[in-house]
């Protein structure tokens, strides 16, 4: 991040700076907000937005200076702070003093949990406790829109929570989104948190998915594999599976994306408990999977189901367990094309799309093969950024851009489901 | 026969070609990655194996504005678990020079009092401290060798993480780094550790000397 300082000297210049506040997608953090002519405006600019901000200022003839070249370096690698809006009167501390103060505040806040979803840091990776706390805050702040459902318990007895976003009705047609089913795919849980906040914001501003929420509900399971996720924080960052132990083996864990009842146990999964694609002793042996199966069946009105993974930058539709094309292949392919185009429009991120079995590999017992066979026509899997340079260890500064672009693709799918109810 | 560029056979062969090229031309100042498979063709040669003809678009992660086109041929030998695919890559045009960055890195490492040692690059949050970025890119180049040597039509490898790196002081002019790399294999989803010794010199480039470990 860079921190830029602007001192507007005319009404036109002030307006140019104020315009920046409205460009939400730039994710600007105004340390000193625009007030009056002659007063400094300090803006913390994330790297991906730098070019746009500088271009905007230069086009308006507004001069700026770079106060802090690279905020990350001066704070120590890996540290972040909460984007708190800061208003100060006419007294303007020097940049160094500001930083020192922020560091004290960050140290304090790193021991405390953020006080609201406004101060939650979306640009960092979080622990289970922090994410579960975020969910509770989101519900508390938006009780008329958001509720939290417990759909089951994991092997290690962690609650499995789903957020429900609904403006009313009874058992409306619904969209399901899950993130984090493979615990090492950290950008997915982080994106799920961002999605939750985005849904609430859109609804408050009556834009984006607000129109979808008029007729549909959205269900979002952010930490779909909490035991695995906890393990990636404490013991092994690259753990993928659940943490179940089935008799007869010293090895732990079942691949939750091979445990569904669709071509279960066929080619495309492993019967060896010590492998990463072990399908488990029988379908739905994993409570993380069974709880979703039970939920989907008893809800009965889910129209779109999206399971989110990383990495590879792909949008996939059924099947993985058979090379027979899905009956709705053509429509799913067209929707995928539109969704990928929308996703790419934001930052130029390149995605490929197609059926699982042709695009990545044969995989049996997979989530969306089961949901599709249940009659949920719009069943998709995303593989998010990147294509292998960082892989599972995607830099935290890519969380928000990834979530933003993915959301555009998700909206295409949700809108298509809404406009083509069946 | 023509292959759809979005299907996995072309993608896997491309990954081998890019790995090979990364080893040949990559280093602490250059990281080449695949942007797009433009076209792919496969030829089945009796008693020999499967040969892929690829047109690829690449980019240097340190120079993202510009792209580089290349053609590649990847021959997977029949039924072979022990021999690496034969790879040929032709880059069209020039790659951006890394002479300055290479010199700076070389001099910096040579002037270290203690041998460099580090682990978990990137860390859990995807961070790579700026001074370790060239070490990461060199590992990425070396992983290209390992990937090339170990690939089949049923695998697709990526470097998941540098678990450990230790510099080994040498009496000659090369720099030596002993790495423990974690490779992620996409089809089996396994993460495989692999120890390699890498020599590097600004003019001579990267060389993997001891063979890869258990990858």
Short mmCIF file of C-alpha atoms in Angstrom, two decimals, chain A residues 4-18 30 32-43 57 60-65:
data_model
loop_
_atom_site.label_atom_id
_atom_site.label_comp_id
_atom_site.label_asym_id
_atom_site.label_seq_id
_atom_site.Cartn_x
_atom_site.Cartn_y
_atom_site.Cartn_z
CA UNK A 4 -0.76 9.63 -0.79
CA UNK A 5 -1.21 13.18 0.47
CA UNK A 6 -3.28 15.73 -1.40
CA UNK A 7 -3.79 19.34 -0.30
CA UNK A 8 -6.71 20.63 -2.39
CA UNK A 9 -6.27 24.29 -3.27
CA UNK A 10 -9.48 24.89 -5.21
CA UNK A 11 -13.08 23.73 -5.21
CA UNK A 12 -12.41 21.75 -8.37
CA UNK A 13 -9.50 19.96 -6.73
CA UNK A 14 -11.53 19.25 -3.60
CA UNK A 15 -14.28 17.77 -5.72
CA UNK A 16 -11.85 15.53 -7.55
CA UNK A 17 -10.66 14.14 -4.23
CA UNK A 18 -14.17 13.72 -2.90
CA UNK A 30 -8.93 7.89 4.07
CA UNK A 32 -7.53 12.18 6.78
CA UNK A 33 -10.81 12.71 4.99
CA UNK A 34 -11.43 15.63 2.60
CA UNK A 35 -12.76 18.59 4.58
CA UNK A 36 -11.78 22.08 3.46
CA UNK A 37 -9.42 23.77 1.08
CA UNK A 38 -5.87 23.85 2.34
CA UNK A 39 -6.27 20.89 4.70
CA UNK A 40 -4.30 17.75 3.86
CA UNK A 41 -6.11 14.64 2.69
CA UNK A 42 -4.24 11.39 3.37
CA UNK A 43 -5.30 8.32 1.42
CA UNK A 57 -5.86 12.95 -9.69
CA UNK A 60 -7.96 16.71 -12.62
CA UNK A 61 -4.65 18.53 -12.36
CA UNK A 62 -4.47 17.68 -8.65
CA UNK A 63 -0.93 17.34 -7.36
CA UNK A 64 -0.15 14.74 -4.72
CA UNK A 65 2.87 13.47 -2.86
#
